[in-house]
CSV table of C-alpha atoms in Angstrom, one decimal:
chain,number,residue,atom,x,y,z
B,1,UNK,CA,3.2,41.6,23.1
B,2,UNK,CA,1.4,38.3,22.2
B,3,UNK,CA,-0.9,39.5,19.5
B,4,UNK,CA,2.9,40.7,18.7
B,5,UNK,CA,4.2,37.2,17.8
B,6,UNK,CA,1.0,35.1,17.1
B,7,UNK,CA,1.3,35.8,13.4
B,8,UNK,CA,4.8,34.9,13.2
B,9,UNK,CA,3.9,31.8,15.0
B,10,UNK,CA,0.8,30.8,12.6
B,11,UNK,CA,3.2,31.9,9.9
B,12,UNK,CA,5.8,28.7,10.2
B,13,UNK,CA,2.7,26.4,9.9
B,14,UNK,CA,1.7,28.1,7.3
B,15,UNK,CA,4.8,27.8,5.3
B,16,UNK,CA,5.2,24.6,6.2
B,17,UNK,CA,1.6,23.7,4.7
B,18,UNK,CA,2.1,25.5,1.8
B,19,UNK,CA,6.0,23.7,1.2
B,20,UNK,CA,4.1,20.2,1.2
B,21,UNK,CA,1.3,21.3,-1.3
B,22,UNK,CA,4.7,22.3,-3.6
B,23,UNK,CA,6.1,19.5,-3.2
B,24,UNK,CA,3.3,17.3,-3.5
B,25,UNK,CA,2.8,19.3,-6.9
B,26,UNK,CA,6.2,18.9,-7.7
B,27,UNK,CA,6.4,15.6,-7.3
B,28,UNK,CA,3.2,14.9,-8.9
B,29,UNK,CA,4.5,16.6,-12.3
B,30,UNK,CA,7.6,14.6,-12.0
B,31,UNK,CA,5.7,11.3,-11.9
B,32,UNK,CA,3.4,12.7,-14.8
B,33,UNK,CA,6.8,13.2,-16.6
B,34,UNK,CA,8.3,9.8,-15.4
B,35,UNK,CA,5.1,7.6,-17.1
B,36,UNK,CA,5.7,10.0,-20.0
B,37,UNK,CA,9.0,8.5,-20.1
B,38,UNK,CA,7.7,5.3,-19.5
B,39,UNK,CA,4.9,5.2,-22.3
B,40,UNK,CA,8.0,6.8,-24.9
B,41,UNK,CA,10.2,3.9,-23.9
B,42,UNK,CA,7.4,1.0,-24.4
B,43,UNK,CA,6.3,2.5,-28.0
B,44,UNK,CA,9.8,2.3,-29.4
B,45,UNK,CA,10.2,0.3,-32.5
B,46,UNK,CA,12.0,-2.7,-31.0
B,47,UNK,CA,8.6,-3.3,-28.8
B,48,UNK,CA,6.2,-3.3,-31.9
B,49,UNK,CA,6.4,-6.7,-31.6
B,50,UNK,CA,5.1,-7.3,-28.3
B,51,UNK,CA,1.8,-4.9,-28.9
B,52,UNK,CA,1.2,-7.2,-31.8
B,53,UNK,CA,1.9,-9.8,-29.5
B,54,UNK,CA,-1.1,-7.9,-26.5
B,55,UNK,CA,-3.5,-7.5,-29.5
B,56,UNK,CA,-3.8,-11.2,-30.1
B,57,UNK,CA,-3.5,-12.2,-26.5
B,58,UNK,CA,-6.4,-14.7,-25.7
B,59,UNK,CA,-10.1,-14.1,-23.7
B,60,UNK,CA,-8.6,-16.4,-21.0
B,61,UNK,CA,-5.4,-14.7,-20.8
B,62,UNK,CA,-6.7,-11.0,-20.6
B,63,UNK,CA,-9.5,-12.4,-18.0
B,64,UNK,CA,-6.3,-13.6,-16.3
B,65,UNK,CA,-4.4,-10.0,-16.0
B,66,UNK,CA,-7.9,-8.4,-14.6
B,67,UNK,CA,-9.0,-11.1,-12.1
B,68,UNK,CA,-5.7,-10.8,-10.6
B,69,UNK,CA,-6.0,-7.1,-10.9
B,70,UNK,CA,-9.7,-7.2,-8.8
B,71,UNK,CA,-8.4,-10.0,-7.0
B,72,UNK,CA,-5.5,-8.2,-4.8
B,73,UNK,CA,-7.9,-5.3,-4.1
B,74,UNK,CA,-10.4,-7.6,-2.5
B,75,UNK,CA,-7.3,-9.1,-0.6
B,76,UNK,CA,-5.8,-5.7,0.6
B,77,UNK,CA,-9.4,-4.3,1.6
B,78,UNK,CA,-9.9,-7.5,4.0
B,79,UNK,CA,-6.2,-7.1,5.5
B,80,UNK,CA,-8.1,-4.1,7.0
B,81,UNK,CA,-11.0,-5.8,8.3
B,82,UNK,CA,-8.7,-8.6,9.7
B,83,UNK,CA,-6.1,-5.8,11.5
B,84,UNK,CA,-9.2,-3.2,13.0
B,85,UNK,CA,-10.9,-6.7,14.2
B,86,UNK,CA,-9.4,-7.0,17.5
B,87,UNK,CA,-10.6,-3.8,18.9
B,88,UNK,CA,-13.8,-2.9,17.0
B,89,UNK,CA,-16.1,-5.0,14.2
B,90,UNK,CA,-16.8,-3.3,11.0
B,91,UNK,CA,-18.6,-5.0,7.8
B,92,UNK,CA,-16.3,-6.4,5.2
B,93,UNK,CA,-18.9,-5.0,2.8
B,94,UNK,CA,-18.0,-1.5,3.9
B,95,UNK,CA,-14.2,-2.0,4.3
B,96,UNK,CA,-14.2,-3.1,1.0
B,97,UNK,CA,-15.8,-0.5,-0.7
B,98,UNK,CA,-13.9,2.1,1.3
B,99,UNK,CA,-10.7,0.3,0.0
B,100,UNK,CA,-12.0,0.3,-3.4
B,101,UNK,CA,-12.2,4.0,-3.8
B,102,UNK,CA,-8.8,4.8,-1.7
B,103,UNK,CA,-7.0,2.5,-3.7
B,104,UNK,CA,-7.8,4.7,-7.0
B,105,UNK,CA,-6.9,8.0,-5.2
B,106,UNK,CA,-3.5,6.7,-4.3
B,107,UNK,CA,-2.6,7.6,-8.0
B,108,UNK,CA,-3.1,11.1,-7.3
B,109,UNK,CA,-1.0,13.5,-5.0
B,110,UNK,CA,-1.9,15.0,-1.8
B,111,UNK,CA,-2.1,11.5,0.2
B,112,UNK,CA,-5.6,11.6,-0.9
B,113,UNK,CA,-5.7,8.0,-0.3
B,114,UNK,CA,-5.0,8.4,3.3
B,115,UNK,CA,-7.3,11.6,3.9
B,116,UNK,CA,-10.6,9.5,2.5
B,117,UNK,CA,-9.9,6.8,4.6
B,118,UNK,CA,-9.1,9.1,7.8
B,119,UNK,CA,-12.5,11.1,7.0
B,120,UNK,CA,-14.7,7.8,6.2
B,121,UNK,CA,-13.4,5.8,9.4
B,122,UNK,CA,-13.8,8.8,11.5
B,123,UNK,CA,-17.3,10.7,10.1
B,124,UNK,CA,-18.9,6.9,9.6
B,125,UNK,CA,-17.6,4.9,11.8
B,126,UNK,CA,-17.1,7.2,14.7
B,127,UNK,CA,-13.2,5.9,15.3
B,128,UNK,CA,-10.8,8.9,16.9
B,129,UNK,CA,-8.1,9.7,14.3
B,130,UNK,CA,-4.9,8.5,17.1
B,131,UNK,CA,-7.0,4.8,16.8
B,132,UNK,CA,-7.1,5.0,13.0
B,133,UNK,CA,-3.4,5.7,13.6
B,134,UNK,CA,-2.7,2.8,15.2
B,135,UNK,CA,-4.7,0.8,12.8
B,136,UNK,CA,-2.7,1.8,9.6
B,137,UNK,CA,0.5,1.8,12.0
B,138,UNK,CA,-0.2,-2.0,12.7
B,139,UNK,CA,-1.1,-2.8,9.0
B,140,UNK,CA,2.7,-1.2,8.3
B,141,UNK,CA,3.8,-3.7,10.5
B,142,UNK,CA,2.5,-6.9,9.5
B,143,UNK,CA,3.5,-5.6,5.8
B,144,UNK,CA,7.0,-4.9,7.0
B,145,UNK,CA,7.3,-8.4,8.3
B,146,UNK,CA,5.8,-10.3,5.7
B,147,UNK,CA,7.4,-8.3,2.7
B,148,UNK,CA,11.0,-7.7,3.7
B,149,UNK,CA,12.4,-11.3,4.6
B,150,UNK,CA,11.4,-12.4,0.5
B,151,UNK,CA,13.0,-9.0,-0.7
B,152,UNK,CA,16.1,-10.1,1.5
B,153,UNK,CA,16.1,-13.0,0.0
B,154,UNK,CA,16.1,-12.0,-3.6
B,155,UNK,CA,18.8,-9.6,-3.1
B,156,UNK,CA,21.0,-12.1,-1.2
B,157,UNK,CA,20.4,-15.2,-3.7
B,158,UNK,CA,19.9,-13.7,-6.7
B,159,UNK,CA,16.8,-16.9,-7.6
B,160,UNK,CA,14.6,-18.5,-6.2
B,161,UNK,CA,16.1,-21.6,-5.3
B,162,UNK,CA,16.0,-24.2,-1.8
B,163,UNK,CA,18.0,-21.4,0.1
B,164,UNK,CA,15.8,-18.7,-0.7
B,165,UNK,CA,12.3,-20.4,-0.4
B,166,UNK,CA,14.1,-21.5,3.4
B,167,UNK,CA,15.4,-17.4,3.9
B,168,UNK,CA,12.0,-16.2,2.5
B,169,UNK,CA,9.3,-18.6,4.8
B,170,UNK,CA,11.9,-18.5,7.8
B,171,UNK,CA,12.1,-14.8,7.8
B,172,UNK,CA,8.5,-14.5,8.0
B,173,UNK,CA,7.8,-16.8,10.6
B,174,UNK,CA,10.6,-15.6,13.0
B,175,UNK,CA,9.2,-11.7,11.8
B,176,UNK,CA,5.5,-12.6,12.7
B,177,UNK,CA,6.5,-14.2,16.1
B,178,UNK,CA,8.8,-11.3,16.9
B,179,UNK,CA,6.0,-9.0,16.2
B,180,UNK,CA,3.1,-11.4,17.9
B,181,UNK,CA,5.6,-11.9,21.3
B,182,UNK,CA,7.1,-8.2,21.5
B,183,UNK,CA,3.4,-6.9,21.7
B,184,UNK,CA,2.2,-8.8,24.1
B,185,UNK,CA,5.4,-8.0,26.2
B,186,UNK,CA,4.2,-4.6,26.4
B,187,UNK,CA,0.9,-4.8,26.3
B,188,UNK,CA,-0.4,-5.3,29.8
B,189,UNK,CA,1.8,-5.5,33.5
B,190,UNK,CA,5.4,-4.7,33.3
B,191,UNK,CA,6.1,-4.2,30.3
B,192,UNK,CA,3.7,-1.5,29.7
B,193,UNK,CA,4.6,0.8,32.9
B,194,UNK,CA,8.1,-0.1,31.4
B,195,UNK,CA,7.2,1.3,28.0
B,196,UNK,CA,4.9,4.3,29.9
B,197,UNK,CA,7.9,5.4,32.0
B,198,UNK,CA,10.3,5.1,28.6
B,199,UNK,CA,7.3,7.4,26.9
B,200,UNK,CA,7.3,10.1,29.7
B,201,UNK,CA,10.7,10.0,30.3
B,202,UNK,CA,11.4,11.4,26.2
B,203,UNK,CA,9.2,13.9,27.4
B,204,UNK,CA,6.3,12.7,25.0
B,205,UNK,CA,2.4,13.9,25.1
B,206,UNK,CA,0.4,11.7,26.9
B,207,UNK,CA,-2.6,11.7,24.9
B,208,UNK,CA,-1.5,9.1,22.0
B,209,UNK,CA,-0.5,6.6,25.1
B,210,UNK,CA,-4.2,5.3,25.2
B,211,UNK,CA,-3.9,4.8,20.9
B,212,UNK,CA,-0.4,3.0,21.1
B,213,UNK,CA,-1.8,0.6,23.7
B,214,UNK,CA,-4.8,0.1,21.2
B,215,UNK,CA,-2.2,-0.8,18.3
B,216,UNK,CA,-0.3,-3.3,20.3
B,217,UNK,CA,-3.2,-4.9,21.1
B,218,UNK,CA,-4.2,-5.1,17.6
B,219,UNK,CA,-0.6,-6.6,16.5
B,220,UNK,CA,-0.7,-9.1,20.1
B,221,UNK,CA,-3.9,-10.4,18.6
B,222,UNK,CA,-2.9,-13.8,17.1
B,223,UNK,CA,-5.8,-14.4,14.7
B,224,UNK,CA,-5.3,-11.0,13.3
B,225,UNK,CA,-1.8,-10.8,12.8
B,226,UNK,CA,-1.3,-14.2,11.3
B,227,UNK,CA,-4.6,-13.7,9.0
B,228,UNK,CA,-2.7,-10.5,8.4
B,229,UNK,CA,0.5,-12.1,7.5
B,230,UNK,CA,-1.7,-14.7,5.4
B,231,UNK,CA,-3.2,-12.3,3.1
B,232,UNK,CA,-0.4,-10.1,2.4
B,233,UNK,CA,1.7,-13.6,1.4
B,234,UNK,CA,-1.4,-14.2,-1.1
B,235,UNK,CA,-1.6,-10.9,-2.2
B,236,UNK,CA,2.5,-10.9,-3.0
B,237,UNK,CA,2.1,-14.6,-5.1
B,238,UNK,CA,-1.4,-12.3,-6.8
B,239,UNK,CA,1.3,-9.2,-7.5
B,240,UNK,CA,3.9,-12.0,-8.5
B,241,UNK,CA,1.6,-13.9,-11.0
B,242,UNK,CA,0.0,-10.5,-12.4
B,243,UNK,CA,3.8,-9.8,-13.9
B,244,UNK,CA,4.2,-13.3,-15.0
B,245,UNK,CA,1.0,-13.2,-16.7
B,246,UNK,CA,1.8,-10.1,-18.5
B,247,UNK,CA,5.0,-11.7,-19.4
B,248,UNK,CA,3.5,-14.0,-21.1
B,249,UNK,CA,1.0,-12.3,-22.7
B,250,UNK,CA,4.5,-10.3,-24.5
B,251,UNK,CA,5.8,-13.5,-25.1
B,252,UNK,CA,8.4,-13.5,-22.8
B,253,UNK,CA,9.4,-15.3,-19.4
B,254,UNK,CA,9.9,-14.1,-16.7
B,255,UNK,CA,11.2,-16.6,-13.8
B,256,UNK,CA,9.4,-16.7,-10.4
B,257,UNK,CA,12.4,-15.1,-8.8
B,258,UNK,CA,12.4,-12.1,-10.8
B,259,UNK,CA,8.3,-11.7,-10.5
B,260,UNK,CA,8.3,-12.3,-7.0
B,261,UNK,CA,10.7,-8.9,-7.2
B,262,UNK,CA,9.0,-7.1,-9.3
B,263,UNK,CA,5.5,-7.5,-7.9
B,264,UNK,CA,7.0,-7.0,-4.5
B,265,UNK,CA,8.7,-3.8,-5.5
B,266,UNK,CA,5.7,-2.1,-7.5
B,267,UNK,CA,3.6,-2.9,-4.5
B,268,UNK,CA,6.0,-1.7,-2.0
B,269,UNK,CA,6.6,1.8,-4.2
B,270,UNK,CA,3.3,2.2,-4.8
B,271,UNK,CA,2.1,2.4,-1.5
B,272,UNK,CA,5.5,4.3,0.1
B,273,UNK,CA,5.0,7.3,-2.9
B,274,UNK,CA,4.5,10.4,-1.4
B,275,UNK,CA,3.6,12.7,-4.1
B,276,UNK,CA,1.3,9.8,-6.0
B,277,UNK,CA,2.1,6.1,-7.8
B,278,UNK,CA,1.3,7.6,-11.1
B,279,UNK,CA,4.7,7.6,-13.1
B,280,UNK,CA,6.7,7.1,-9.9
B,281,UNK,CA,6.0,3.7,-9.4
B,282,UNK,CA,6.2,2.6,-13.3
B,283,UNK,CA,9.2,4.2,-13.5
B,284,UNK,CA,11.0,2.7,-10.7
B,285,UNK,CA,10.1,-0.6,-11.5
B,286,UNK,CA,9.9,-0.8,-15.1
B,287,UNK,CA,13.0,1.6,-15.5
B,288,UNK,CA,15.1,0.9,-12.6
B,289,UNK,CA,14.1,-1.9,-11.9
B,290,UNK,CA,14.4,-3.9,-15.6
B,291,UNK,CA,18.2,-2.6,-16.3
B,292,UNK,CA,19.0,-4.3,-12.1
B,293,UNK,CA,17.3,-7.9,-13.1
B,294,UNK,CA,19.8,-10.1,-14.7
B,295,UNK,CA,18.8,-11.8,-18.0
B,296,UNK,CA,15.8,-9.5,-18.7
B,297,UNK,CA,15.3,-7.2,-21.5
B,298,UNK,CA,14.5,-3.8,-20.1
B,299,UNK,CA,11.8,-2.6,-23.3
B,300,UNK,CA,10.1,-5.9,-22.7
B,301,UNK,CA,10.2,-5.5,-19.1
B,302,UNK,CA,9.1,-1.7,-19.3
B,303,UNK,CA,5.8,-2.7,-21.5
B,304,UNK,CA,4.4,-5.7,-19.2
B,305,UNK,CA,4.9,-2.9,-16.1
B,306,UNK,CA,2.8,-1.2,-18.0
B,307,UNK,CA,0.1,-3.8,-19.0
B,308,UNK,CA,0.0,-4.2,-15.4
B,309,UNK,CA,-1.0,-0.9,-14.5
B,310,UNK,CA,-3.4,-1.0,-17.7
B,311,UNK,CA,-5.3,-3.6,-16.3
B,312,UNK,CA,-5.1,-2.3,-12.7
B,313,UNK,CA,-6.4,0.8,-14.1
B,314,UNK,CA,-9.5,-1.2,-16.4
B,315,UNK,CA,-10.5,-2.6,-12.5
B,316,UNK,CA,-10.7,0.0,-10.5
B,317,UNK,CA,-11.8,2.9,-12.2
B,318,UNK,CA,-15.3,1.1,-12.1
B,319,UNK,CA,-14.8,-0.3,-8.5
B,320,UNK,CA,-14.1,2.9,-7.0
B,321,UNK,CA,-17.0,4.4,-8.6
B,322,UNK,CA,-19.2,1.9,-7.2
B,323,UNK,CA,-17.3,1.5,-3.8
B,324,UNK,CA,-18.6,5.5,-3.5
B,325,UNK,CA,-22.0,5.2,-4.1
B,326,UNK,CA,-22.1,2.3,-1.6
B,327,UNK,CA,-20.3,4.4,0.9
B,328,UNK,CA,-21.5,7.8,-0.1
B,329,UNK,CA,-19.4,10.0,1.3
B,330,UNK,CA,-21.2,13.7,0.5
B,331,UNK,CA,-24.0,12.3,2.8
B,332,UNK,CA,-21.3,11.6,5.5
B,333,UNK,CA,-21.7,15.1,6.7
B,334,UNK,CA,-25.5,15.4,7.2
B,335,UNK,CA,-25.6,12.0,8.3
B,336,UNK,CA,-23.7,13.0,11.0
B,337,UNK,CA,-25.5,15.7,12.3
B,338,UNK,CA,-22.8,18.4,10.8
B,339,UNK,CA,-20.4,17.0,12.9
């Protein structure tokens, strides 16, 4: 009777595997169509002017747009040194070349981003994939915290004036210690046998309990969470000057309020994509985006989106390259033994 329904039990995973790979190629095609869209929009006739305008931008200002460019990779790949710290030590050397690679696969569909991460951390640095969970859940976190109160702020003062400079840097602080004091409520004593009676009683599996309790001790860490918080509010100014920059390279401004947006939203899309930020994320920023901001042309707004990718694109297609030869990830296997 059981060798009856085993194949109609492996079947539902099976379909279920094979909807996401549809999806994920669905969605891909879409975004390939989307920065089709995108490309179409930004060659129109009313923007000649403004690839005049990139073909006689200055050394300094095209140095500018890429430094930026290298500059928030180098900040995102130590936000994950800073958030593993806590619980284990890994070189910033490696992290960073890890990061470098993952960061290009994240165009592409499949969450191939994630999975080279996952099989890196795990084949090299020996870390149990519920623990790499609760290192990428904790990074969410701090991100959550640090991104949303400014996004709050834009959409509820419309510039960035007194009131939201106050809304943004109070919402952050009041996030960060909500985040620091909630985990180490939980953490140890009471409130962990509260929180491991709450988990048994919803009748969940024990095994992740010993990964959770690694993740809150990762976000109860002070140093980490605040160095956390830290790097993401430089890497939002780096995502916020990269747009200005551009701007200005097209000859046209964009105020701080409206950057801070946009380089918060590109960011934001980019990572939360689920089928790829190829096309998805230009499209939703330069398209959406441009027709929402008050007092901006959307063709001039839809090129600089792209210049940004452009020179996003210029940095890490030869960072990833060499972040895999440092890491060298076809050894990982035999280095491991064939584990």
């Amino acid at each position: 009777m059981n060798r009856g329904i085993e194949p109609e039990e492996n079947a539902a995973p099976i379909r279920a595997a094979r909807l996401r790979t549809t999806v994920q190629v669905i969605g891909f095609a879409v975004g390939l169509a989307l920065l089709g869209w995108c490309i179409q929009t930004a060659l129109r006739p009313e923007n000649i002017e403004q690839w005049k305008r990139l073909r006689e931008a200055s050394a300094w200002q095209v140095a500018q747009l890429l430094g930026l460019a290298l500059a928030t990779l180098l900040v995102n790949g130590e936000t994950f040194r800073c958030a593993i710290d806590p619980v284990k030590r890994l070189r910033g050397s490696d992290l960073q070349a890890i990061n470098a690679t993952a960061s290009l696969l994240a165009y592409l569909p499949f969450k191939l981003s994630l999975l080279y991460r996952v099989v890196i951390h795990s084949r090299r640095d020996g870390l149990a994939l519920l623990s790499i969970g609760a290192w990428f859940g904790s990074i969410a976190v701090v991100l959550a915290a640090t991104l949303l109160p400014p996004l709050g702020a834009s959409v509820l003062c419309g510039r960035a004036g007194t009131l939201w400079w106050a809304l943004s840097l109070g919402g952050v602080l009041i996030a960060t210690a909500v985040v620091l004091a909630g985990s180490r409520l939980l953490r140890d004593g009471r409130g962990w046998a509260w929180f491991e009676r709450l988990w048994r009683g919803a009748r969940l599996p024990e095994g992740p309990l010993p990964r959770v309790h690694e993740g809150l001790r990762m976000l109860s860490d002070g140093r980490a969470v605040v160095s956390g918080v830290l790097f993401r509010i430089v890497d939002m100014a780096i995502h916020t000057a990269r747009f200005t920059v551009a701007a200005g390279i097209l000859g046209f401004e964009l105020p701080m309020d409206k950057a801070v947006i946009a380089g918060c939203s590109y960011f934001m899309i980019g990572t939360a994509a689920p089928s790829g930020s190829l096309g998805l994320r230009e499209a939703l920023t330069g398209g959406l985006l441009g027709r929402l901001l008050q007092g901006i042309d959307p063709n001039q707004f839809m090129v600089a989106v792209l210049l940004v990718t452009l020179a996003e694109l210029i940095v890490l297609i030869p960072a990833a390259v060499v972040g895999a030869v440092w890491t060298r990830p076809w050894n990982l296997r035999a280095a491991r033994g064939g584990a």
